[in-house]
Short mmCIF file of C-alpha atoms (C1' of nucleotides) in Angstrom, two decimals:
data_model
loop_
_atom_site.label_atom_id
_atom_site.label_comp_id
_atom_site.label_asym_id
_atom_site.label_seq_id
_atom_site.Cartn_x
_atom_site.Cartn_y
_atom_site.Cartn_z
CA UNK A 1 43.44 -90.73 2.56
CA UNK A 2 45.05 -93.82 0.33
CA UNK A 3 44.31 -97.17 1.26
CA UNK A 4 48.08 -97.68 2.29
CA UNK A 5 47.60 -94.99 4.91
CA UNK A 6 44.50 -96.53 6.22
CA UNK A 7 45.79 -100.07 6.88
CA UNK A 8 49.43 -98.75 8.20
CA UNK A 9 47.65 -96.67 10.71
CA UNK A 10 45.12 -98.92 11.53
CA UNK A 11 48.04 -101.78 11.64
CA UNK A 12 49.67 -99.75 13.99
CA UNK A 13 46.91 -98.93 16.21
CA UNK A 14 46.29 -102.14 16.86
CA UNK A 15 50.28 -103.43 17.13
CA UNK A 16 50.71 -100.32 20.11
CA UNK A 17 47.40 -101.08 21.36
CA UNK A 18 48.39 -104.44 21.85
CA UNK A 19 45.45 -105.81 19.97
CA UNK A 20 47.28 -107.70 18.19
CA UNK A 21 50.23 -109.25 20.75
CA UNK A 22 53.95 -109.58 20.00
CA UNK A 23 54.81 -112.22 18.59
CA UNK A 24 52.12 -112.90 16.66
CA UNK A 25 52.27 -114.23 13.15
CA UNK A 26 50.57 -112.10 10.24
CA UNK A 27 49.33 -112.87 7.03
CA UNK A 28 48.92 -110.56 4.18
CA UNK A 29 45.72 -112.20 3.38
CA UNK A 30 44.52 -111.55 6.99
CA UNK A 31 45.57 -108.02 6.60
CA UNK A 32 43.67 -107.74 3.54
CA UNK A 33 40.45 -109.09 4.53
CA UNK A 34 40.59 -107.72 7.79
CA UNK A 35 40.94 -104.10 6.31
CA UNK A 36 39.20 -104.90 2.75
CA UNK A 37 41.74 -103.53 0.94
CA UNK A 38 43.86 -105.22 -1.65
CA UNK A 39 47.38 -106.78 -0.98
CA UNK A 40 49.43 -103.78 -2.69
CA UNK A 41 48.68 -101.40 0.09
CA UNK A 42 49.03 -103.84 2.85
CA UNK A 43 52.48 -104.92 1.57
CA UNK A 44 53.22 -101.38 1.16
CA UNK A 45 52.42 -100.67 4.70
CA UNK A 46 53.91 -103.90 6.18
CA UNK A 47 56.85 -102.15 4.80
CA UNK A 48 56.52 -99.20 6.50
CA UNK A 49 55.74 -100.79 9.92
CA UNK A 50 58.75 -103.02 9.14
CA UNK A 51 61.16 -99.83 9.37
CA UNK A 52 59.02 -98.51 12.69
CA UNK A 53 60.15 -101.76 13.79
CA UNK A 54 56.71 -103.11 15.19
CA UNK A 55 56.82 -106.12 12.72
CA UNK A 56 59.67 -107.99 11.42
CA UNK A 57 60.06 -110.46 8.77
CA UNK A 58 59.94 -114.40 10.08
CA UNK A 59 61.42 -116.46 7.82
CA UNK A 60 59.19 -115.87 4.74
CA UNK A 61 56.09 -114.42 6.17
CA UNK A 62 55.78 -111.66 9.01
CA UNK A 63 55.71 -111.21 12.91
CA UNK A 64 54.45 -108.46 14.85
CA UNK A 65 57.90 -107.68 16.82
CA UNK A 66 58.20 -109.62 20.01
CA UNK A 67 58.85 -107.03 23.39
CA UNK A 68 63.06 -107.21 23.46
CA UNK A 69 64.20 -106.72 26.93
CA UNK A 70 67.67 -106.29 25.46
CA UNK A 71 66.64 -103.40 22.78
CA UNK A 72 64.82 -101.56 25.73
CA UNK A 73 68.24 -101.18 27.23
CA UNK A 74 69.74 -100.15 24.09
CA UNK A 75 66.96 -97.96 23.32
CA UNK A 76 67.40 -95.92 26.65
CA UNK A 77 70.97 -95.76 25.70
CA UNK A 78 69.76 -93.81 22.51
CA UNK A 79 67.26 -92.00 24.10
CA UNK A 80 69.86 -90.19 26.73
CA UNK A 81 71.90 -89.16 24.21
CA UNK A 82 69.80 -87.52 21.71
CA UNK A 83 67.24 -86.40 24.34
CA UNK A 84 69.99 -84.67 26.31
CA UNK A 85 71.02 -83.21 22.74
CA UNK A 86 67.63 -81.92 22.46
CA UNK A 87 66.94 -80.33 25.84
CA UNK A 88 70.68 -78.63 25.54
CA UNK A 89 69.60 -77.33 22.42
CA UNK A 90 66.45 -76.13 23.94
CA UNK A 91 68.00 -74.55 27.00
CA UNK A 92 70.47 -72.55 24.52
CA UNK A 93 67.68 -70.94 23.01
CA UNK A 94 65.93 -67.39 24.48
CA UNK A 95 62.45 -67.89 23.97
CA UNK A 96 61.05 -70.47 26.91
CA UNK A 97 57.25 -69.82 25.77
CA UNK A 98 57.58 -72.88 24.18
CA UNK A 99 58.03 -74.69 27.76
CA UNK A 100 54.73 -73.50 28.92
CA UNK A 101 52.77 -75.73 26.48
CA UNK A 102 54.82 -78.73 27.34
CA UNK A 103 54.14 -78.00 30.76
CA UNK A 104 50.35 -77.52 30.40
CA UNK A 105 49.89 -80.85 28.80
CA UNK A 106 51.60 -82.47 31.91
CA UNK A 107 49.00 -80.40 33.92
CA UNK A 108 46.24 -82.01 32.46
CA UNK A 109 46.90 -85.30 33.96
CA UNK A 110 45.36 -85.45 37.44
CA UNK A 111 44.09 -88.16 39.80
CA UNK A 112 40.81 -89.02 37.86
CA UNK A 113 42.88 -89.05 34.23
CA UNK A 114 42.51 -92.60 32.98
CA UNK A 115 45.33 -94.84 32.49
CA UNK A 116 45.73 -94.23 28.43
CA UNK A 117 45.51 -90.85 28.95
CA UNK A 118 48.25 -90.87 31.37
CA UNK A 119 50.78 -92.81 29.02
CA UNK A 120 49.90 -90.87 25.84
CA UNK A 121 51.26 -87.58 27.72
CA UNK A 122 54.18 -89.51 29.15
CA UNK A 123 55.24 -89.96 25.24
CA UNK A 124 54.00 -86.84 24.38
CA UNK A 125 56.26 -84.93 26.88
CA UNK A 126 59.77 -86.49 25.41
CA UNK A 127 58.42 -86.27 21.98
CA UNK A 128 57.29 -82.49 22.39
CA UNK A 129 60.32 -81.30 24.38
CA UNK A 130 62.68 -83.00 21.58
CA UNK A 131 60.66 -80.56 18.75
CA UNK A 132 61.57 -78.00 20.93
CA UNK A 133 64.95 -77.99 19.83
CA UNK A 134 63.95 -77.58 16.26
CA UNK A 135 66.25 -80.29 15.34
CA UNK A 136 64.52 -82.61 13.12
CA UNK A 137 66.25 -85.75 13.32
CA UNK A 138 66.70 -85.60 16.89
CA UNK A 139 63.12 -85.02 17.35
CA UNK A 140 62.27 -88.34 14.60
CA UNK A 141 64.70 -89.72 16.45
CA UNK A 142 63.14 -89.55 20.23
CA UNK A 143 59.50 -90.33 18.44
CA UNK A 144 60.92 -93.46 16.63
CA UNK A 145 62.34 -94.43 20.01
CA UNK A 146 59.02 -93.88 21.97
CA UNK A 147 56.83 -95.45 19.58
CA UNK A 148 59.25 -98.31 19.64
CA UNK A 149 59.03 -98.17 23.70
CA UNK A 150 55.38 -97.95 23.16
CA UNK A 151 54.31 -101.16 23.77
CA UNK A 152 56.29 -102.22 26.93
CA UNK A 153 55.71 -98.96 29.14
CA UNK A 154 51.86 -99.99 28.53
CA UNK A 155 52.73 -103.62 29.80
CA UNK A 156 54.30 -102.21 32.52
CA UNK A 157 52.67 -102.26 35.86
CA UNK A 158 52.56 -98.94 37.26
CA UNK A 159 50.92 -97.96 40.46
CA UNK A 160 49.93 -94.27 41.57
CA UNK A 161 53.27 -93.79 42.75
CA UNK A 162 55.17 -94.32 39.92
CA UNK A 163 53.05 -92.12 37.75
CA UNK A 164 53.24 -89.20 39.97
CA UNK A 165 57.04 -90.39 40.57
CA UNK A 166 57.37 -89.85 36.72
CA UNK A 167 55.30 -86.32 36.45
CA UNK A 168 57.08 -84.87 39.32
CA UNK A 169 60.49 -85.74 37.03
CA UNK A 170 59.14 -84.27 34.19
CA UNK A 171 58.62 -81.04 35.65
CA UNK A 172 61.75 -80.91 37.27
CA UNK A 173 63.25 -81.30 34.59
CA UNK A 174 61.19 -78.44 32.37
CA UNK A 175 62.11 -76.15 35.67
CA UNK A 176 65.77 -76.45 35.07
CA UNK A 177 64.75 -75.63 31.27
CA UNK A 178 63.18 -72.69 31.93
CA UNK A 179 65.81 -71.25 34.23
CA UNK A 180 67.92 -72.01 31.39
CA UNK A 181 70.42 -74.40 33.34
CA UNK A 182 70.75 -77.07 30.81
CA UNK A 183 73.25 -78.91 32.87
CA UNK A 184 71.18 -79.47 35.31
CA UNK A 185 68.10 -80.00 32.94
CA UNK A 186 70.48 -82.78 31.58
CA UNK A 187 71.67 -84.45 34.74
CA UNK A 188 67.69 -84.85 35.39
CA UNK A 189 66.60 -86.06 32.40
CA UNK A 190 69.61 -88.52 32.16
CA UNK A 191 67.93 -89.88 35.72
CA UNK A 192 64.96 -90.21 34.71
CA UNK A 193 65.51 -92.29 31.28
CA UNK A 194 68.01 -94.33 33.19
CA UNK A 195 65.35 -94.70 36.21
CA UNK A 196 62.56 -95.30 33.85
CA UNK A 197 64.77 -98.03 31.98
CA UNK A 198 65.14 -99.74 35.14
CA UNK A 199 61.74 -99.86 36.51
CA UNK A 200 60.37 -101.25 32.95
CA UNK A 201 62.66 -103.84 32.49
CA UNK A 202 62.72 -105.08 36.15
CA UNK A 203 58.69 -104.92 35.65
CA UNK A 204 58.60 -107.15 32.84
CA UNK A 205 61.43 -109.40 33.49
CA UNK A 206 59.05 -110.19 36.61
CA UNK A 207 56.03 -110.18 34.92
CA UNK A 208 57.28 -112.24 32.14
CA UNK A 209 55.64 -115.49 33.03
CA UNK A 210 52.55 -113.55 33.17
CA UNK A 211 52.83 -111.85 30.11
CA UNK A 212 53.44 -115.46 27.68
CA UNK A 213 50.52 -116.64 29.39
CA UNK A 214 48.72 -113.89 28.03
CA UNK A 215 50.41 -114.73 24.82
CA UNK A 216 53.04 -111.68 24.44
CA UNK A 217 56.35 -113.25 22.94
CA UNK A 218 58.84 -111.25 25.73
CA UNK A 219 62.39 -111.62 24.74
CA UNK A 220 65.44 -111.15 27.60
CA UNK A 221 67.81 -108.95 27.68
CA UNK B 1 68.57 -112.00 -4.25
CA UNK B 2 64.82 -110.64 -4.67
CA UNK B 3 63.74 -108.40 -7.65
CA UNK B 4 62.81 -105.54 -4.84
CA UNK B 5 66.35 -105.81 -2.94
CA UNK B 6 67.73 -105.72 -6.76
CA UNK B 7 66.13 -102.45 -7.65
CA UNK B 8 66.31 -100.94 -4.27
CA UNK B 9 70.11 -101.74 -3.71
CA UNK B 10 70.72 -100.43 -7.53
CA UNK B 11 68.77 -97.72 -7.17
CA UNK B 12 70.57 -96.29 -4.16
CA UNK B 13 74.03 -96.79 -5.60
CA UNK B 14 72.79 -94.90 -8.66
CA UNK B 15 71.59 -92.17 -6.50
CA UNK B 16 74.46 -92.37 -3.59
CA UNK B 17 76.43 -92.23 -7.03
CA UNK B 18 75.03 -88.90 -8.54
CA UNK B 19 74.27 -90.72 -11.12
CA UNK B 20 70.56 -89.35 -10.96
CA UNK B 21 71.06 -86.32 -9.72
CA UNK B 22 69.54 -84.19 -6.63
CA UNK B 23 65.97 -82.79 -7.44
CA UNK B 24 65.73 -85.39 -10.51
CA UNK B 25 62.40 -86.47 -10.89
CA UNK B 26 61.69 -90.35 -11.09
CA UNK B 27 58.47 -92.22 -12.45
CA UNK B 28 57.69 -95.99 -11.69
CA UNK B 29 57.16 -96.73 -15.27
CA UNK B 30 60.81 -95.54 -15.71
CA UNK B 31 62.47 -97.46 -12.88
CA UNK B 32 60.91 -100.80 -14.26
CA UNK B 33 61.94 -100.27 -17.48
CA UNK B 34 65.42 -99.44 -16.59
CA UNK B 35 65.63 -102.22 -13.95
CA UNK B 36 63.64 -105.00 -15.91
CA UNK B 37 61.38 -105.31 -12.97
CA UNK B 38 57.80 -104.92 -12.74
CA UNK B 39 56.20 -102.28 -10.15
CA UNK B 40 55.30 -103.87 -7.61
CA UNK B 41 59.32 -104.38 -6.60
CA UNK B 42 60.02 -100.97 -7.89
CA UNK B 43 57.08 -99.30 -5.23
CA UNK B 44 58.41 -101.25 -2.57
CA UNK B 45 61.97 -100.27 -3.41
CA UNK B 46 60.59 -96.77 -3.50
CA UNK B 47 59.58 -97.26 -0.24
CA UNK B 48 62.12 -98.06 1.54
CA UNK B 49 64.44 -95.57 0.16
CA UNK B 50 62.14 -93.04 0.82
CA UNK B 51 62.45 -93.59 4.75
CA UNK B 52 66.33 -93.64 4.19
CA UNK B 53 65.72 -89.83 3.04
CA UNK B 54 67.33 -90.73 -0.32
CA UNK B 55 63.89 -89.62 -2.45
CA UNK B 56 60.95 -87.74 -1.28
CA UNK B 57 57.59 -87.71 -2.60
CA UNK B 58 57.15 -84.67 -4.44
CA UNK B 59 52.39 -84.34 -5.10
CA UNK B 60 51.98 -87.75 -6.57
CA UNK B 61 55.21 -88.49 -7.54
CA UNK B 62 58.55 -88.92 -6.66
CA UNK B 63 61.64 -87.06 -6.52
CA UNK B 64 65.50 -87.47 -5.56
CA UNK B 65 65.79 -85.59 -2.48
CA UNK B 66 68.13 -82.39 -2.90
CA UNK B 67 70.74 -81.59 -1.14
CA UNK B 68 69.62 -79.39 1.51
CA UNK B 69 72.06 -77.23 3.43
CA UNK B 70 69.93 -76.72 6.44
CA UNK B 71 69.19 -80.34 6.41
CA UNK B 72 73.11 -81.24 6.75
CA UNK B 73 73.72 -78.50 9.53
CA UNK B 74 70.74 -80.30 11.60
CA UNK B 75 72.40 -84.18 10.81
CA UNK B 76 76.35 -82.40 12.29
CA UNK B 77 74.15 -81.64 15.30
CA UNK B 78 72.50 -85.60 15.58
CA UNK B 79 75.88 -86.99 14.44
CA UNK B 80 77.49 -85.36 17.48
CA UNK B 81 75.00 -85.92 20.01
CA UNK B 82 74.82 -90.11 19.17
CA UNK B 83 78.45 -90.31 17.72
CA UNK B 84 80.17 -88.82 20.96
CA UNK B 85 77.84 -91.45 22.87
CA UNK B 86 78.70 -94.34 20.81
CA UNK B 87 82.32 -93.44 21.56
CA UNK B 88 82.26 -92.78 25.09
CA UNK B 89 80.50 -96.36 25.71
CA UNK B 90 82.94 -97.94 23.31
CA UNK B 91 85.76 -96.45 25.77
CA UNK B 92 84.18 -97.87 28.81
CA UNK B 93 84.71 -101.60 27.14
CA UNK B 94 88.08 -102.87 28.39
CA UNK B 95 89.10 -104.61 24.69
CA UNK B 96 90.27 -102.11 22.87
CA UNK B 97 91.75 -104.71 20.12
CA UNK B 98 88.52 -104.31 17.56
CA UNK B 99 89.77 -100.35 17.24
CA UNK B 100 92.70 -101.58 15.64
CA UNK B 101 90.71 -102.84 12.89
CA UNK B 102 89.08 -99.43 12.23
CA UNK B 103 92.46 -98.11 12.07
CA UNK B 104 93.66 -101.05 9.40
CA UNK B 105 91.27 -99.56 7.58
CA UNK B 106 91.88 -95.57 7.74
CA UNK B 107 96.03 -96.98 7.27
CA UNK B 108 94.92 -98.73 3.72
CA UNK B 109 94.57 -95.34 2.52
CA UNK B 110 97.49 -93.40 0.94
CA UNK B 111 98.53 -90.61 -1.28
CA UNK B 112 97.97 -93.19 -4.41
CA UNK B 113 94.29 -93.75 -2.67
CA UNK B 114 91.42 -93.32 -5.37
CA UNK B 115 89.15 -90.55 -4.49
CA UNK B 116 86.02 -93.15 -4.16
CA UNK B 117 88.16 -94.66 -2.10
CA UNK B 118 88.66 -91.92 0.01
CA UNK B 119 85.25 -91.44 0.40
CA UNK B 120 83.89 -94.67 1.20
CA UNK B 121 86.49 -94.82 4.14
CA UNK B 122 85.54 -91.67 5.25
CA UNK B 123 82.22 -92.85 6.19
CA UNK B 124 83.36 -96.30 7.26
CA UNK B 125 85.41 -95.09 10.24
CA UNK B 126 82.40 -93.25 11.54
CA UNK B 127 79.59 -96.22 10.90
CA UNK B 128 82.41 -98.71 12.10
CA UNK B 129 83.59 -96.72 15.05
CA UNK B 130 80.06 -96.90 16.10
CA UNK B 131 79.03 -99.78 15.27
CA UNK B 132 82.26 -101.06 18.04
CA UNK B 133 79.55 -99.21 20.92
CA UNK B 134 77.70 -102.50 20.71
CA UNK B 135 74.00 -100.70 20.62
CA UNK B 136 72.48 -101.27 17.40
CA UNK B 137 70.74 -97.62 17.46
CA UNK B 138 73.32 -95.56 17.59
CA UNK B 139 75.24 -97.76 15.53
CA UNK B 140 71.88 -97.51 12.45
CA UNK B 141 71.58 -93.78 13.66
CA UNK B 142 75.13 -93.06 12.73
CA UNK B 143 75.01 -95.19 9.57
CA UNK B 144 71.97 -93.09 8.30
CA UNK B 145 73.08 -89.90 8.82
CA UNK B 146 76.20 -90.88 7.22
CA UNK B 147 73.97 -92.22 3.90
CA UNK B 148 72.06 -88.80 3.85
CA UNK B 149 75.45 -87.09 4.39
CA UNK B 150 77.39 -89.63 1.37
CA UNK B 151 75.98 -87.20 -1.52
CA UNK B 152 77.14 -84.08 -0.21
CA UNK B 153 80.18 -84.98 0.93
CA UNK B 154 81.04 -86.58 -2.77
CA UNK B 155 80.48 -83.12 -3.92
CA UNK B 156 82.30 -81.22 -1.91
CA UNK B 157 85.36 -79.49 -3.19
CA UNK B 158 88.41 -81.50 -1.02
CA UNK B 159 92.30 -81.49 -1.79
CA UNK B 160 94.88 -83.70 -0.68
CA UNK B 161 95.30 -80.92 2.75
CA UNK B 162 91.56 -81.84 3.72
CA UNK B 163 92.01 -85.40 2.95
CA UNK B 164 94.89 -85.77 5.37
CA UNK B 165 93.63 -83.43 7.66
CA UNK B 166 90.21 -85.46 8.39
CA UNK B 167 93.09 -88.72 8.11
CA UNK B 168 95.07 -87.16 10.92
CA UNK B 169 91.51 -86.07 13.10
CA UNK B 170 90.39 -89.58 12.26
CA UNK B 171 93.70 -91.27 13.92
CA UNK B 172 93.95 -88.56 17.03
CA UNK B 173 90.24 -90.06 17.37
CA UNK B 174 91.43 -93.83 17.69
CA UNK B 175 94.19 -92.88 19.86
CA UNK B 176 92.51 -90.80 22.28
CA UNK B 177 90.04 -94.14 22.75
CA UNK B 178 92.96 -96.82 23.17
CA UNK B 179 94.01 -94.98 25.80
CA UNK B 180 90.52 -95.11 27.25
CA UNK B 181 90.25 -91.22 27.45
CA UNK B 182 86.90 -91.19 26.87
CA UNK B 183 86.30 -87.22 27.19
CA UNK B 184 89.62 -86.34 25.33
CA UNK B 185 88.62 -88.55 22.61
CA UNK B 186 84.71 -86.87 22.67
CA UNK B 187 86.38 -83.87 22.51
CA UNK B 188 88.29 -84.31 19.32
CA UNK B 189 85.34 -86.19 18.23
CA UNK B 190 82.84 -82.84 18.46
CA UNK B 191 85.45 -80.65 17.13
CA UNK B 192 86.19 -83.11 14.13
CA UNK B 193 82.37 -83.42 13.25
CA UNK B 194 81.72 -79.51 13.72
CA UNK B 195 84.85 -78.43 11.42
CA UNK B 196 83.38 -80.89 8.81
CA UNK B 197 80.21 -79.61 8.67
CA UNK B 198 81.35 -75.96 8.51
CA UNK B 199 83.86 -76.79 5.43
CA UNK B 200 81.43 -79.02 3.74
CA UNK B 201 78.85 -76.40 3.97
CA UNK B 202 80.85 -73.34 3.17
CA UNK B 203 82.16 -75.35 -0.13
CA UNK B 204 78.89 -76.30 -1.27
CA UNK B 205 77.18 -72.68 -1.09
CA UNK B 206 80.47 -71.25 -2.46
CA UNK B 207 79.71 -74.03 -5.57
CA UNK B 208 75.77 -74.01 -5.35
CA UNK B 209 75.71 -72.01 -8.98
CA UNK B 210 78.25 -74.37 -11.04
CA UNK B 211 76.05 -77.26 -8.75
CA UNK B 212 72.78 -76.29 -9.97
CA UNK B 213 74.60 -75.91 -13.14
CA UNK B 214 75.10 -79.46 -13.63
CA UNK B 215 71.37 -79.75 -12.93
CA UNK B 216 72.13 -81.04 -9.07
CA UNK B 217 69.43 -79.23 -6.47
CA UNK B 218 70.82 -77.69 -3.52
CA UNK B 219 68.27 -75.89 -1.16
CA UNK B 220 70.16 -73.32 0.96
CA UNK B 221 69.89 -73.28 4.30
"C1'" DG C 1 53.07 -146.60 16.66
"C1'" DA C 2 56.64 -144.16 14.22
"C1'" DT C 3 58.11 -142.47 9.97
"C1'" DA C 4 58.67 -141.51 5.18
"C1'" DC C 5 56.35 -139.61 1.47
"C1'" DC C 6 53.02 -137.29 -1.44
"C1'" DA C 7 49.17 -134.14 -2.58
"C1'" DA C 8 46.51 -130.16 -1.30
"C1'" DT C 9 46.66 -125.79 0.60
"C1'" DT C 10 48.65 -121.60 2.08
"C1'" DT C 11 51.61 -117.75 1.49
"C1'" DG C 12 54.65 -114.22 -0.06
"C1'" DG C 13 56.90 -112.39 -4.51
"C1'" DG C 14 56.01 -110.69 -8.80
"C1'" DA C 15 53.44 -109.27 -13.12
"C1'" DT C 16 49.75 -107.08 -15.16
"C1'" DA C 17 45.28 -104.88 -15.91
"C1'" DC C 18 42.40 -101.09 -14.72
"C1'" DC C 19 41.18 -96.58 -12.95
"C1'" DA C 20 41.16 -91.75 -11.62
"C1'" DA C 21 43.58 -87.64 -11.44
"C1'" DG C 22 46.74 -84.72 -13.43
"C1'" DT C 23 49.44 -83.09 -17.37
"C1'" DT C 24 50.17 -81.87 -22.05
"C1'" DG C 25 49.61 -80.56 -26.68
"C1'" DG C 26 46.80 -78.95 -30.06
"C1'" DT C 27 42.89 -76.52 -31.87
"C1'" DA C 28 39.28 -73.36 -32.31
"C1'" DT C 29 37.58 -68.99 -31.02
"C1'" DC C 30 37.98 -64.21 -30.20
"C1'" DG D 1 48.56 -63.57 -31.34
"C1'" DA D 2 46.44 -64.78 -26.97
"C1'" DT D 3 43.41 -67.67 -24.60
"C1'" DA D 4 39.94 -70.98 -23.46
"C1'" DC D 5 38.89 -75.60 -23.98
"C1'" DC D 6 39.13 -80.43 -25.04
"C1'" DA D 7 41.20 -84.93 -26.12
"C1'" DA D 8 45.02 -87.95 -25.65
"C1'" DC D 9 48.51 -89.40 -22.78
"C1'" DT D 10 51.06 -90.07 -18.53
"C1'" DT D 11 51.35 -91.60 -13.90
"C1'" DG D 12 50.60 -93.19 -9.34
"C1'" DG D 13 47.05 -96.10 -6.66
"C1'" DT D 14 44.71 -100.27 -6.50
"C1'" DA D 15 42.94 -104.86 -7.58
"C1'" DT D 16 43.75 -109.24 -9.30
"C1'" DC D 17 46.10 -113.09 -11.27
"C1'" DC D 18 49.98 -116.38 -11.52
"C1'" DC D 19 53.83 -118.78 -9.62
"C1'" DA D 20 57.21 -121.07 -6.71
"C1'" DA D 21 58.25 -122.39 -2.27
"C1'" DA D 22 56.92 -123.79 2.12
"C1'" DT D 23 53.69 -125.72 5.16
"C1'" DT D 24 50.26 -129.08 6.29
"C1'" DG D 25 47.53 -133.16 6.59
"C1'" DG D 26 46.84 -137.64 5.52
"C1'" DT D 27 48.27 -142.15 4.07
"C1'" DA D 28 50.96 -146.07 3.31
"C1'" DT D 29 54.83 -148.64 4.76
"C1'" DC D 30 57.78 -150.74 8.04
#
DNA sequence: GATACCAATTTGGGATACCAAGTTGGTATC
DNA sequence: GATACCAACTTGGTATCCCAAATTGGTATC
């Protein structure tokens, strides 16, 4: 694998895993000596993470992007409409085999899962369902829009209830799939983006005091 | 302006422009030469125009992407689903006044119109119409798929019926929205975006021989 | 003590040198 | 004439060097 590969998914391991906090200033030099390799792959990859939207340019130099309460809003927006796209598109089509794996990987999650575990297959489910529908670009669009959620649902503070709250949605909503209603499918998955939206932003607009302490740049809505 | 924003923004019009063609091949060494810059703007350039879907890496190097008639029935399907929800928040807003100024624009078109003209409108009422939704995704979503779409669309075979016709859907659009009908308006919306894409692709794979002909790729669907 | 100012350092943008892998063109052999 | 093989060249990937602008830290002046 190229250098540039290395550093922009090592970057961006660290940016989601909140290694390195939003906000935070970066230096190509740091970059560089950090991952030993020269500065033409890290800018390259800077560039890359720049369109992901986990860093932005600051002025001259570069800043890992702060967590936007705003663009959360506008990102569930987005995420109804081309997730509901998807699913319809997935409830048009005959073959529901395809559900089955979705719904397996939900099924793995049980009360002794740990915690990353748990919010890789919350991603996972929207991103999987949305290749479903074989539609590329809604399915880049729904990962671009997770990834860029990626960060906040982990800051979020989410007892037992909420997690089962969530799972329970999700396979409501891959029930209505396989039955093939897709009007219904929609109607649930609309709820649960719009629910989702409004339990992480109301969790970090609270925990927002908290969360500069700790040094994560949190930017209202 | 910056040497990379130079040779990126130049290098998109030439390509937006057909003036490398679809499927041309493209070599660093060639770009700086042509653009008087050295490569580290020209890779970063490269880049960036890669994630816009304009040129694809093709083994080591680099390519301009073809036209691909699959790809452009997929981006109808993603325009619809974030394009109908762009609208249907912008008729929710109670100032309607900013729509006028997306239909100034479709009104400074005539039958003495250039065809570039033409063209450039053509998208413009779509990214602008979004962009009036307020939510910066949908609005970047829209204005993507449009760039992707820009080639293909320059190539299709229109005459002064389809011209006005897409004028006249374009207007029933706007009015549908002043009035606040916000499913009317989706409606003609869909259907405009659907009969596009069906008379854009039937006139490219009538035209794919004298296309390749001139050397332009087109990958059928 | 506050402030204006200057030098040293840092930093991103760009240019260039080098390398390895792949391609090409020609040549020698059969 | 076809083919196997080799050398020269091309090309993207990477490292490194230079530069201008911005930041920083200290100092002198008021």
């Amino acid at each position: 694998m190229s250098q540039m590969h290395n550093v922009e998914s090592q970057l961006r391991e660290m940016i989601l895993g909140l290694e390195i906090g939003p906000g935070e200033r970066l230096t190509e030099r740091w970059i560089e000596s950090r991952f030993g390799a020269s500065r033409t792959p890290v800018r390259a990859a800077l560039l890359r993470l720049e369109t992901e939207g986990l860093i932005c340019r600051d002025g001259r130099g570069w800043t890992v992007s702060p967590i936007n309460l705003a663009e959360l809003e506008q990102i569930a927006v987005y995420r109804e409409a081309v997730e509901v796209a998807a699913l319809r598109l997935t409830c048009a089509q005959g073959d529901k085999s395809s559900v089955e794996v979705v719904e397996a990987m939900l099924d793995s999650c049980g009360s002794g899962t740990p915690r990353e575990e748990w919010h890789r297959v919350g991603m996972d489910f929207h991103i999987d369902l949305a290749r479903l529908s074989g539609n590329e670009f809604l399915f880049r669009a729904v990962r671009d829009a997770m990834t860029r959620l990626s960060r906040a649902r982990w800051l979020e503070v989410r007892d037992e209830a909420a997690l089962s709250r969530a799972w329970a949605e999700h396979h409501a909503i891959l029930a209505a799939v396989r039955t093939g209603n897709a009007d219904e499918a929609a109607r649930q998955l609309s709820a649960h983006i719009v629910g989702s939206r409004d339990r992480l932003v109301t969790s970090l607009r609270n925990d927002r005091r908290g969360l500069r302490a700790r040094g994560f740049a949190v930017v209202a809505a």
